[in-house]
XYZ file of N, CA and C in Angstrom:
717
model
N 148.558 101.486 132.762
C 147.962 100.502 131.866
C 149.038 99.928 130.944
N 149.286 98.580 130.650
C 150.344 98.179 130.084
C 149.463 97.677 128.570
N 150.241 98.007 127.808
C 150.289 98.334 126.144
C 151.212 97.175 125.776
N 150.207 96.275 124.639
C 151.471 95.163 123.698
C 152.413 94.841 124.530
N 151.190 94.030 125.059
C 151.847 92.154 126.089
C 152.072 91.660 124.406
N 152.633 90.246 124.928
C 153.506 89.303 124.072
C 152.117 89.154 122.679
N 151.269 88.944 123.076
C 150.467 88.210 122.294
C 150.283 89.282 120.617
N 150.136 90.876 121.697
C 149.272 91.768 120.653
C 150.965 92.565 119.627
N 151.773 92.216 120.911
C 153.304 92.894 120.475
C 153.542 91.954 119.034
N 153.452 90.835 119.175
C 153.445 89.708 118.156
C 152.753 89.755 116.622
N 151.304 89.994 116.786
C 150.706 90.184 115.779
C 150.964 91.465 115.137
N 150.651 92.290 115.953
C 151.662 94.159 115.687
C 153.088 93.951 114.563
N 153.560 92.849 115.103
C 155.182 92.931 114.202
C 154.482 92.217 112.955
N 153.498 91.191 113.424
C 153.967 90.471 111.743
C 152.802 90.346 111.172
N 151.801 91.761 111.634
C 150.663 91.864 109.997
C 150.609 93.831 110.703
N 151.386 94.423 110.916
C 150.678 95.590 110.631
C 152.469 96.857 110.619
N 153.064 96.179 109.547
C 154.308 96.858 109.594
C 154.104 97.930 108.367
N 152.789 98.248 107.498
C 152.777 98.853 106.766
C 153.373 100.586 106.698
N 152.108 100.980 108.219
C 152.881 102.229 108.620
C 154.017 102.818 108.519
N 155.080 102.170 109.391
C 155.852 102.242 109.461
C 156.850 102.332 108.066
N 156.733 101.420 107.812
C 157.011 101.312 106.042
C 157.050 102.855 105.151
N 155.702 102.720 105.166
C 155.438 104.339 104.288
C 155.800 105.103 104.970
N 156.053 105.594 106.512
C 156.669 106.685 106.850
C 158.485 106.971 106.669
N 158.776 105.929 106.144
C 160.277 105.535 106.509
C 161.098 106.485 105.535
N 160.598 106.215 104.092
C 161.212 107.409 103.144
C 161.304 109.034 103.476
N 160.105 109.374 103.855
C 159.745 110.948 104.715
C 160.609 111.238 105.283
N 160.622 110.300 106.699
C 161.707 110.294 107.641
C 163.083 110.531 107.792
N 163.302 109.289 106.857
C 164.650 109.212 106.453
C 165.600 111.106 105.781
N 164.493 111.545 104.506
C 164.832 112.145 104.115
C 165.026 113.419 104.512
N 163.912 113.557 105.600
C 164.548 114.412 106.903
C 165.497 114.679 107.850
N 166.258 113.036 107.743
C 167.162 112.831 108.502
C 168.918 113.433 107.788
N 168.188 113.276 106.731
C 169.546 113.853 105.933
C 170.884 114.519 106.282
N 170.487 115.542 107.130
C 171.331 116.144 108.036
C 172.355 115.923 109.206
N 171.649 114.789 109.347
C 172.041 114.059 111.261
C 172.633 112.935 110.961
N 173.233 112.559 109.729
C 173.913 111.228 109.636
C 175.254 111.271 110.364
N 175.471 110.402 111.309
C 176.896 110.836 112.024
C 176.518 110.662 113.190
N 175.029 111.225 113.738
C 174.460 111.263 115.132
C 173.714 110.708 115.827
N 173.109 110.660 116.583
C 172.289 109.698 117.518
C 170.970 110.013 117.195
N 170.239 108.728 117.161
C 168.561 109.058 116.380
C 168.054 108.571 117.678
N 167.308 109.094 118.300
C 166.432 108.712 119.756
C 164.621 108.326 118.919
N 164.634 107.303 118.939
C 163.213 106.698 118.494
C 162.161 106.404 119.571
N 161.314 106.957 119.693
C 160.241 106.590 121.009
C 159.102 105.830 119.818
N 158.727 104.658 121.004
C 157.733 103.577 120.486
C 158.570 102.774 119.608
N 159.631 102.646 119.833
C 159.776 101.679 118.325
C 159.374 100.311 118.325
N 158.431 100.117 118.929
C 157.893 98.723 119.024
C 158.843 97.435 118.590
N 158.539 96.919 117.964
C 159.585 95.957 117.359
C 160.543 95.984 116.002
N 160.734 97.553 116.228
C 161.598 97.801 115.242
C 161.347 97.792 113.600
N 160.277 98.320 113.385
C 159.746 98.190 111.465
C 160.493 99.202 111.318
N 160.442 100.357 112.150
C 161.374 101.878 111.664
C 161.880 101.895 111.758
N 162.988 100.766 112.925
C 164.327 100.861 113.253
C 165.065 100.242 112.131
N 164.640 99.461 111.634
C 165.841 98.950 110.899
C 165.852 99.125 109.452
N 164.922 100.358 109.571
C 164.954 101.496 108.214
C 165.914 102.442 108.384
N 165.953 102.657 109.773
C 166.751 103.951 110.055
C 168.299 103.288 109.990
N 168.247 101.807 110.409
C 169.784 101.408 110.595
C 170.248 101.224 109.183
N 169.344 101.046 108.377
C 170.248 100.697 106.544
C 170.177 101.974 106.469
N 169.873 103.277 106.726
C 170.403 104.165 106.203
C 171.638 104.732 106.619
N 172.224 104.001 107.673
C 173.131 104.292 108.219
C 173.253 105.049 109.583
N 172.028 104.983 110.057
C 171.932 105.732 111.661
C 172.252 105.172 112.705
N 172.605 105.527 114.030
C 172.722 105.196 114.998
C 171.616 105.372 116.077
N 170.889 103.827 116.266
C 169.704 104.810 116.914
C 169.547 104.260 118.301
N 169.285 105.110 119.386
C 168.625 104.122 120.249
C 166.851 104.212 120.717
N 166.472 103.070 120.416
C 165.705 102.758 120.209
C 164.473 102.151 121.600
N 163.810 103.017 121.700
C 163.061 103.253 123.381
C 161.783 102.155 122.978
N 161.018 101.674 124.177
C 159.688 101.806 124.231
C 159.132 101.429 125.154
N 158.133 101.040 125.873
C 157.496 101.206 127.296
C 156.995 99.223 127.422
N 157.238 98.999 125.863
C 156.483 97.796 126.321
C 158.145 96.483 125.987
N 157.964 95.943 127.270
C 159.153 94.828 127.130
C 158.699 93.999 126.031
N 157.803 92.996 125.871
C 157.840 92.350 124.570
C 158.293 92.663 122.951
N 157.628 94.079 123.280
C 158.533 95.138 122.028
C 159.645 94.910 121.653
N 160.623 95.431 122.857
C 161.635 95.523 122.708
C 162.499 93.985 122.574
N 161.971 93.103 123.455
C 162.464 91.494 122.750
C 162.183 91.279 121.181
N 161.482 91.560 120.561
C 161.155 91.329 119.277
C 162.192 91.871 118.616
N 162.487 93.059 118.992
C 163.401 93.886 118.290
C 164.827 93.638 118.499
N 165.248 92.898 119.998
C 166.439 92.519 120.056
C 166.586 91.692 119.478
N 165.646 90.664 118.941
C 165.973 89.127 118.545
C 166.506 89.610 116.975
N 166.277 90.978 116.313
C 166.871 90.665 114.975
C 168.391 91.352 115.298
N 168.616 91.811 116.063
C 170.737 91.470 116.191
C 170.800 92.826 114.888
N 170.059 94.009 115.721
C 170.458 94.953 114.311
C 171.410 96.031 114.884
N 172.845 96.278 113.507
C 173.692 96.774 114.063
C 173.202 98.205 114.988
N 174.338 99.030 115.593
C 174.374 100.410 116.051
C 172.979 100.668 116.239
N 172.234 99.692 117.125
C 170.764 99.899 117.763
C 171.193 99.770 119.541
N 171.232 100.796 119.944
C 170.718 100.692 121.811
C 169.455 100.334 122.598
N 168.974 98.772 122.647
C 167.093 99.585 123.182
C 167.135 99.853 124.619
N 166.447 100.423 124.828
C 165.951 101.006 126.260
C 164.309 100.743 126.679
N 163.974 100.597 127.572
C 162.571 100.215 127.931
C 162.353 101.603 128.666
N 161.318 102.493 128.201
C 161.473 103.558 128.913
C 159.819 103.886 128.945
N 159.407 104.547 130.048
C 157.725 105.069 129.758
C 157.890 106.587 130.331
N 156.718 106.707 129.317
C 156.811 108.219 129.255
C 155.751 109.052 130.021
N 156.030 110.141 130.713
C 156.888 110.732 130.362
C 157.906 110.830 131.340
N 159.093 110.850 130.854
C 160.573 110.217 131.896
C 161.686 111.214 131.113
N 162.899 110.979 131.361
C 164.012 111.393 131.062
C 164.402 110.922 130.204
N 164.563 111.813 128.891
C 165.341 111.042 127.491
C 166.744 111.210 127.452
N 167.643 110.522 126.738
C 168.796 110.771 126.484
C 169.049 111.801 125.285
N 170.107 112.503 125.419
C 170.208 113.560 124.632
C 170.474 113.224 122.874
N 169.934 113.729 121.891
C 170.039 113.043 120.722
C 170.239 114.002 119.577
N 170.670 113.788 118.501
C 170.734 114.529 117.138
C 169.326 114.907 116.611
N 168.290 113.543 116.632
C 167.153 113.541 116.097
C 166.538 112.606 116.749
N 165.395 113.184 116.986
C 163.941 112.398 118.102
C 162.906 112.281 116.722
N 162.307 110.489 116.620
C 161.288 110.289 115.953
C 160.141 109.151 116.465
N 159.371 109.210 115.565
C 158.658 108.302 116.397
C 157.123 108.222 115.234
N 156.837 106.954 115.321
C 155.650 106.778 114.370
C 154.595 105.686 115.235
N 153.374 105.470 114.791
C 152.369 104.753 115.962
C 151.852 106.075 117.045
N 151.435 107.345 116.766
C 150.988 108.025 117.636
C 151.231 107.875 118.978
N 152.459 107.507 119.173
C 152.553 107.191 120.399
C 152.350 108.174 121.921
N 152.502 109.335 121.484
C 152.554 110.400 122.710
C 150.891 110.412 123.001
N 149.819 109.619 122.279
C 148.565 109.725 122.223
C 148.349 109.027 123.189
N 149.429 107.848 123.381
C 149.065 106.841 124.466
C 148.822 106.951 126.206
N 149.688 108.314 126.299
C 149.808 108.716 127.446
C 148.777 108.828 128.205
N 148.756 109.119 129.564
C 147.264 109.646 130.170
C 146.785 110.339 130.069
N 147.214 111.500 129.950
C 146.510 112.611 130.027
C 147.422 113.541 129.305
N 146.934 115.211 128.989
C 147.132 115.850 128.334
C 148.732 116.679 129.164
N 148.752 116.509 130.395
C 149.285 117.110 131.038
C 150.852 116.083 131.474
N 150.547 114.724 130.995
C 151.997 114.018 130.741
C 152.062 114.412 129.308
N 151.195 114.712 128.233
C 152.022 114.766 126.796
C 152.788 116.362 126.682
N 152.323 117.280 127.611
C 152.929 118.091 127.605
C 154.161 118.250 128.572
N 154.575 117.392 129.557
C 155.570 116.607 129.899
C 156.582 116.050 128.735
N 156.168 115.091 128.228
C 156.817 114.716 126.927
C 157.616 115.714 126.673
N 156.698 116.839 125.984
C 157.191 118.026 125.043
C 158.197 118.336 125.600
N 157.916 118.620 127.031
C 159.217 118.959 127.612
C 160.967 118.527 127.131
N 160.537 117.333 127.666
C 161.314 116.302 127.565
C 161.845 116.473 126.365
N 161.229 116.293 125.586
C 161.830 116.280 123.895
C 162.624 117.309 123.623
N 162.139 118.510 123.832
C 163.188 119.816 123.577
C 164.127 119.827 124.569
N 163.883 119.341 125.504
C 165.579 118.965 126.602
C 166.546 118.343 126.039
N 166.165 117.271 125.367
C 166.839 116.064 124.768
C 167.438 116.206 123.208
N 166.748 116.982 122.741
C 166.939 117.630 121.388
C 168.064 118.865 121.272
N 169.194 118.030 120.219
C 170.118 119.127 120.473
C 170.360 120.049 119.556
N 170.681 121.421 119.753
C 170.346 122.725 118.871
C 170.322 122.122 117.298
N 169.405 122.416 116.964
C 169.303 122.428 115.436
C 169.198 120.586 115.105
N 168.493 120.274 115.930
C 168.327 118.642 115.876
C 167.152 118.720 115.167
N 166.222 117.650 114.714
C 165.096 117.360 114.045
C 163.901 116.527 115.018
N 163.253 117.018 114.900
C 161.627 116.141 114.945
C 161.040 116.148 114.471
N 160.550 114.433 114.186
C 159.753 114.040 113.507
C 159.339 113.060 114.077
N 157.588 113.529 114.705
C 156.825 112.388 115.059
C 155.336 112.559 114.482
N 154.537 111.548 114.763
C 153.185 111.303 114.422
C 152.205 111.472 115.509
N 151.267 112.147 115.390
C 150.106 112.251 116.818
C 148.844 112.261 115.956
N 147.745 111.604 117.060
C 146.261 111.441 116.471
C 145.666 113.093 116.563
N 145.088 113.714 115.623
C 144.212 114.683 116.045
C 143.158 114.702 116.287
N 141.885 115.754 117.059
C 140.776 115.262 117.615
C 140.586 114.955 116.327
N 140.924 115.099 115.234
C 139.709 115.080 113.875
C 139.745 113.942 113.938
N 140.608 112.527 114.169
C 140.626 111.384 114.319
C 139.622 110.707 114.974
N 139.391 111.370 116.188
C 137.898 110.741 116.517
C 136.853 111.330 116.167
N 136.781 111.865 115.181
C 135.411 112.730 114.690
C 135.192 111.874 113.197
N 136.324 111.481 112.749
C 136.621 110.927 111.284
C 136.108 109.258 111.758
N 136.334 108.605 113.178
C 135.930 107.523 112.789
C 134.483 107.104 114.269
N 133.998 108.440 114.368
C 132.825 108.095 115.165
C 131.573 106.807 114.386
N 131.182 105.726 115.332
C 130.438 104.996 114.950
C 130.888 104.001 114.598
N 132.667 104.107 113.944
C 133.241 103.149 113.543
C 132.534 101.499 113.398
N 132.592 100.740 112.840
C 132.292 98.963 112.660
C 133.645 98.468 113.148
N 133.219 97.166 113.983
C 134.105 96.285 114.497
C 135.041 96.322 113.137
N 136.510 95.942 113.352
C 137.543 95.829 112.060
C 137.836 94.319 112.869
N 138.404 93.145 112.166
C 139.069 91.928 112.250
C 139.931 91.795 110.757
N 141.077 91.329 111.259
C 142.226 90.464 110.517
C 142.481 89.613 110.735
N 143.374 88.717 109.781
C 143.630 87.230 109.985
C 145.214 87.015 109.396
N 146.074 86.138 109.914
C 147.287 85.904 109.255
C 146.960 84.519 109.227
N 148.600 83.884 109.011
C 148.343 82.291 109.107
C 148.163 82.062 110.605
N 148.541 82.069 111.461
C 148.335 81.971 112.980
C 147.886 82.689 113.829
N 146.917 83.395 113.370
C 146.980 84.787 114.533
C 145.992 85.710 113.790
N 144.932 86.583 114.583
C 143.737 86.889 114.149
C 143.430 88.072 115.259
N 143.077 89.061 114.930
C 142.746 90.346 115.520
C 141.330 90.614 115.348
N 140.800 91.404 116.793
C 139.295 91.920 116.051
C 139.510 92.617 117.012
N 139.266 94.059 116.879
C 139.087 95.524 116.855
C 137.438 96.287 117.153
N 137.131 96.574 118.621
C 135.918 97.262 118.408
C 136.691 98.885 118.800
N 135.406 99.567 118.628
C 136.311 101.161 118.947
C 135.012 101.817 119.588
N 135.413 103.043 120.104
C 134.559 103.695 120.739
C 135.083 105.280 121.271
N 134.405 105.905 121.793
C 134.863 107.788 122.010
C 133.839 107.728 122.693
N 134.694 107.799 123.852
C 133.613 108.476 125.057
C 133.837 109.781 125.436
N 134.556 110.587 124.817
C 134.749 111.595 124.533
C 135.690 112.214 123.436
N 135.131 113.550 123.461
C 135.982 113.774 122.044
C 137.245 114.118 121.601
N 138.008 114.140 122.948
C 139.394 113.457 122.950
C 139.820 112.077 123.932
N 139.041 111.629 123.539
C 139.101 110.245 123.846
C 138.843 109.082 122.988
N 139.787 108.215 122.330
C 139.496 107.046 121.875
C 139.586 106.195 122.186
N 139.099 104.992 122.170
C 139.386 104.186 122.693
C 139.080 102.586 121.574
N 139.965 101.757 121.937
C 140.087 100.344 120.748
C 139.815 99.198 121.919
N 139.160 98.189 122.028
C 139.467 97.283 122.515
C 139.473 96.506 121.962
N 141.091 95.410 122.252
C 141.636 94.457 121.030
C 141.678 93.530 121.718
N 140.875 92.405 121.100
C 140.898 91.020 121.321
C 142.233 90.065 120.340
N 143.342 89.654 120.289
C 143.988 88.463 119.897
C 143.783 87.041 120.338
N 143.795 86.129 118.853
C 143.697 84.708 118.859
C 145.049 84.592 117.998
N 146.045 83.782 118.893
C 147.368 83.161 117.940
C 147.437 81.620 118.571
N 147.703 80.797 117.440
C 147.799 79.363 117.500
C 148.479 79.317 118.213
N 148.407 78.123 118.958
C 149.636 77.519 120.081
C 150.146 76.003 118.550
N 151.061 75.609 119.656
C 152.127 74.239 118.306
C 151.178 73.153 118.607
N 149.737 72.914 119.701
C 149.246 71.867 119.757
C 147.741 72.010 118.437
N 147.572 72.921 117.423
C 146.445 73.895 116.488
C 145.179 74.585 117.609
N 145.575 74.593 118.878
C 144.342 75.465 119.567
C 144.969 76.726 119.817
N 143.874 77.802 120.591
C 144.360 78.929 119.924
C 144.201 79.659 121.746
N 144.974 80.267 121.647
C 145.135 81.156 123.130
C 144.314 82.819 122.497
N 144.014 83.395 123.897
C 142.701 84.210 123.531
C 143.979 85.419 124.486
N 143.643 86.719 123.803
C 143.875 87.702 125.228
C 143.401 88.793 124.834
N 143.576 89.866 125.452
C 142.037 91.576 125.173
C 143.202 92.609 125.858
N 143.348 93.369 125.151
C 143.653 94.675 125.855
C 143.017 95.656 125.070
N 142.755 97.050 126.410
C 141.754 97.914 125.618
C 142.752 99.460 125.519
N 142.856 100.033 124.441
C 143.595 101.198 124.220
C 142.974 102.216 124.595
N 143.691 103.538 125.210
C 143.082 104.834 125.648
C 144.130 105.402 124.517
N 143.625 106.554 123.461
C 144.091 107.645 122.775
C 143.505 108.625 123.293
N 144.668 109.611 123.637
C 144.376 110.827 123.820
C 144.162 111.961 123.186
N 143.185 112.753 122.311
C 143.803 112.918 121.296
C 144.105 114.417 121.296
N 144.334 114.935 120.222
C 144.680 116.443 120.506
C 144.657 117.765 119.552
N 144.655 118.746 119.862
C 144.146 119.782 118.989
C 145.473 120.361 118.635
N 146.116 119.572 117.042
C 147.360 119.912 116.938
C 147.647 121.366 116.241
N 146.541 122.119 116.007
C 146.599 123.693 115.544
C 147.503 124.279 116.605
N 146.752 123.906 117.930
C 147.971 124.635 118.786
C 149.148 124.461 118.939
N 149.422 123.083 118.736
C 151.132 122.954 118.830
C 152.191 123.512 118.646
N 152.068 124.097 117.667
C 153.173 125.070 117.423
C 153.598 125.996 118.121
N 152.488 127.122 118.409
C 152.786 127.833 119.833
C 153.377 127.022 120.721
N 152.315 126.192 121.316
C 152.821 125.939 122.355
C 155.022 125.113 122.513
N 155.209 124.640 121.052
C 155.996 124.220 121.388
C 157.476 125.051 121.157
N 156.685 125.912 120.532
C 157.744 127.584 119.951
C 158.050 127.942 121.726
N 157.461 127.574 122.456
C 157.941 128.188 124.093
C 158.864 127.589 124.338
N 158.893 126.413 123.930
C 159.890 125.238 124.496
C 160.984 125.245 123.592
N 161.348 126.339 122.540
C 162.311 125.914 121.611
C 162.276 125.367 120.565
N 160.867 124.665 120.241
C 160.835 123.877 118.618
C 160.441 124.823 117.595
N 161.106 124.659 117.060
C 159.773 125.600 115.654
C 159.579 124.210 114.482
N 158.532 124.132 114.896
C 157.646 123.160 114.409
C 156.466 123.538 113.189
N 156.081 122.704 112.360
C 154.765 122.422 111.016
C 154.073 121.537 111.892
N 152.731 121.585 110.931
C 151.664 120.358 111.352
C 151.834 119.821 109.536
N 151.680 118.822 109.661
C 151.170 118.506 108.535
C 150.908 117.312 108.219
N 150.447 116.346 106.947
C 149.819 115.747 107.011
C 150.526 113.963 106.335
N 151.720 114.177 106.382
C 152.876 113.322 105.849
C 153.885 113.849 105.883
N 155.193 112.727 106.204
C 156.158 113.269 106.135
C 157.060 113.140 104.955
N 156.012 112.415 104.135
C 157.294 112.589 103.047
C 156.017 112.425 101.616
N 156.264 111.717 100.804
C 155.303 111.501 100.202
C 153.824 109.852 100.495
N 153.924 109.921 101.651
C 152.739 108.682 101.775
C 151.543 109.487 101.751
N 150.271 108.743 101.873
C 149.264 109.397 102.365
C 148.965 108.348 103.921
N 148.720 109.149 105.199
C 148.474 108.765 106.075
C 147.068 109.062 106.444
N 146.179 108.316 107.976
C 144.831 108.208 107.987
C 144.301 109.133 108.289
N 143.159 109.650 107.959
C 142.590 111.013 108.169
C 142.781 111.231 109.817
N 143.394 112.484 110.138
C 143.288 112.467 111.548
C 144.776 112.155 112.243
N 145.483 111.412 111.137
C 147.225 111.297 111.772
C 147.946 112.470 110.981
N 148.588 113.274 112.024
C 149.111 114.442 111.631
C 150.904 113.994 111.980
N 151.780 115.012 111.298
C 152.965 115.051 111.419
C 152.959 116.292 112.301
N 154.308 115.865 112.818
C 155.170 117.176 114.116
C 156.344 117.244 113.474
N 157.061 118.069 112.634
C 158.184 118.067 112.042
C 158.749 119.297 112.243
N 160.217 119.063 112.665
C 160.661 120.611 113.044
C 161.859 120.426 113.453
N 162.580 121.449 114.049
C 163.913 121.281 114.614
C 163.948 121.835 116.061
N 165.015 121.611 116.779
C 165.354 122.236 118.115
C 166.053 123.828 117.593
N 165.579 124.832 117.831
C 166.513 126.379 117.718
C 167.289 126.384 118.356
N 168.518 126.734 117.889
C 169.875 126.637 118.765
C 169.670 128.151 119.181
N 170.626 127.759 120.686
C 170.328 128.793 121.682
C 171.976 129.337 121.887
């Protein structure tokens, strides 16, 4: 299923960079350690986190599954950024520090590529490296069962949001975009999101097998994030 075609990649960059934003201080200050090294970013969509991470002085390369993404993000010419178009779960390049914000490992199919991922991540993660990512927990679809249609509006470009759980690790969004064309009529397009979601109590175990010793928690720095978005913060144990 392909995720943020041009239309939704578009509106994504230029009315919903807040996230990203508030996670950036957390992040950053986690990163403290790894200045010098390679920051491996999964999802970076069009770069709101990347080019938080690049004024702080990181080197990042910067992944994500959806090509329009990653055009958005090339077009701002930001220094010591690599992107890569990569879908997961695949082979990462080896890194200082793996992050990632937008729940992205939620996106996957199934439970059995995100534990793929995991894999992946502690392969790629080098002794005493950092992680820090964001995942939906089931409480996420329990927190917004019943949900009401959501719509936004910019100057050109307009979102409306229905949601639904057809199961209880299952969410699901289907997003309709309207963005002006240069003649004032407006082009229409729909894509519908699958979240996977997950019972992040266990994580830790499970990822203590693989080498992480990992927290759950509920920000990574001082923001407050949405009921139901949890942090994965931790390091690789050197072996």
């Amino acid at each position: 299923m392909a995720y943020y075609r041009a239309d939704l990649a578009l509106v994504h960059h230029r009315g919903f960079g807040a996230h990203a934003q508030a996670c950036a201080p957390g992040i950053l200050e986690l990163l403290r350690g790894v200045r010098g090294g390679t920051v491996l970013e999964l999802g970076c969509g069009s770069g709101l986190l990347t080019k938080e991470l690049v004024a702080a002085g990181h080197t990042v390369i910067a992944t994500d599954a959806s090509a329009a993404m990653l055009t958005l993000l090339e077009k701002q010419r930001l220094p010591r950024v690599e992107t890569r178009l990569l879908q997961l779960p695949g082979p990462l390049p080896h890194a200082h520090a793996i992050v990632s914000v937008g729940h992205v490992l939620n996106y996957l199919p199934n439970t059995a590529a995100i534990d793929r991922t995991w894999a992946g991540i502690a392969a790629a993660l080098k002794p005493g490296g950092v992680l820090a990512v964001d995942i939906c927990d089931l409480e996420w679809g329990r927190a917004r069962r019943g949900a009401q249609l959501h719509a936004r509006q910019g100057e050109d470009w307009s979102v409306v949001t229905e949601f639904s759980r057809p199961r209880p690790d299952l969410f699901v969004r289907d997003i309709t975009t309207f963005i002006r064309d240069e003649d004032g009529t407006y082009r229409r397009d729909h894509e519908r999101h699958d979240n996977v979601l997950l019972d992040t109590g266990a994580l830790p175990r499970k990822l203590a097998r693989l080498g992480l010793d990992v927290s759950i928690g509920n920000a990574f720095g001082s923001e407050e994030l949405p009921v139901g978005l949890r942090t994965v913060v931790g390091t690789r144990v050197p072996t």
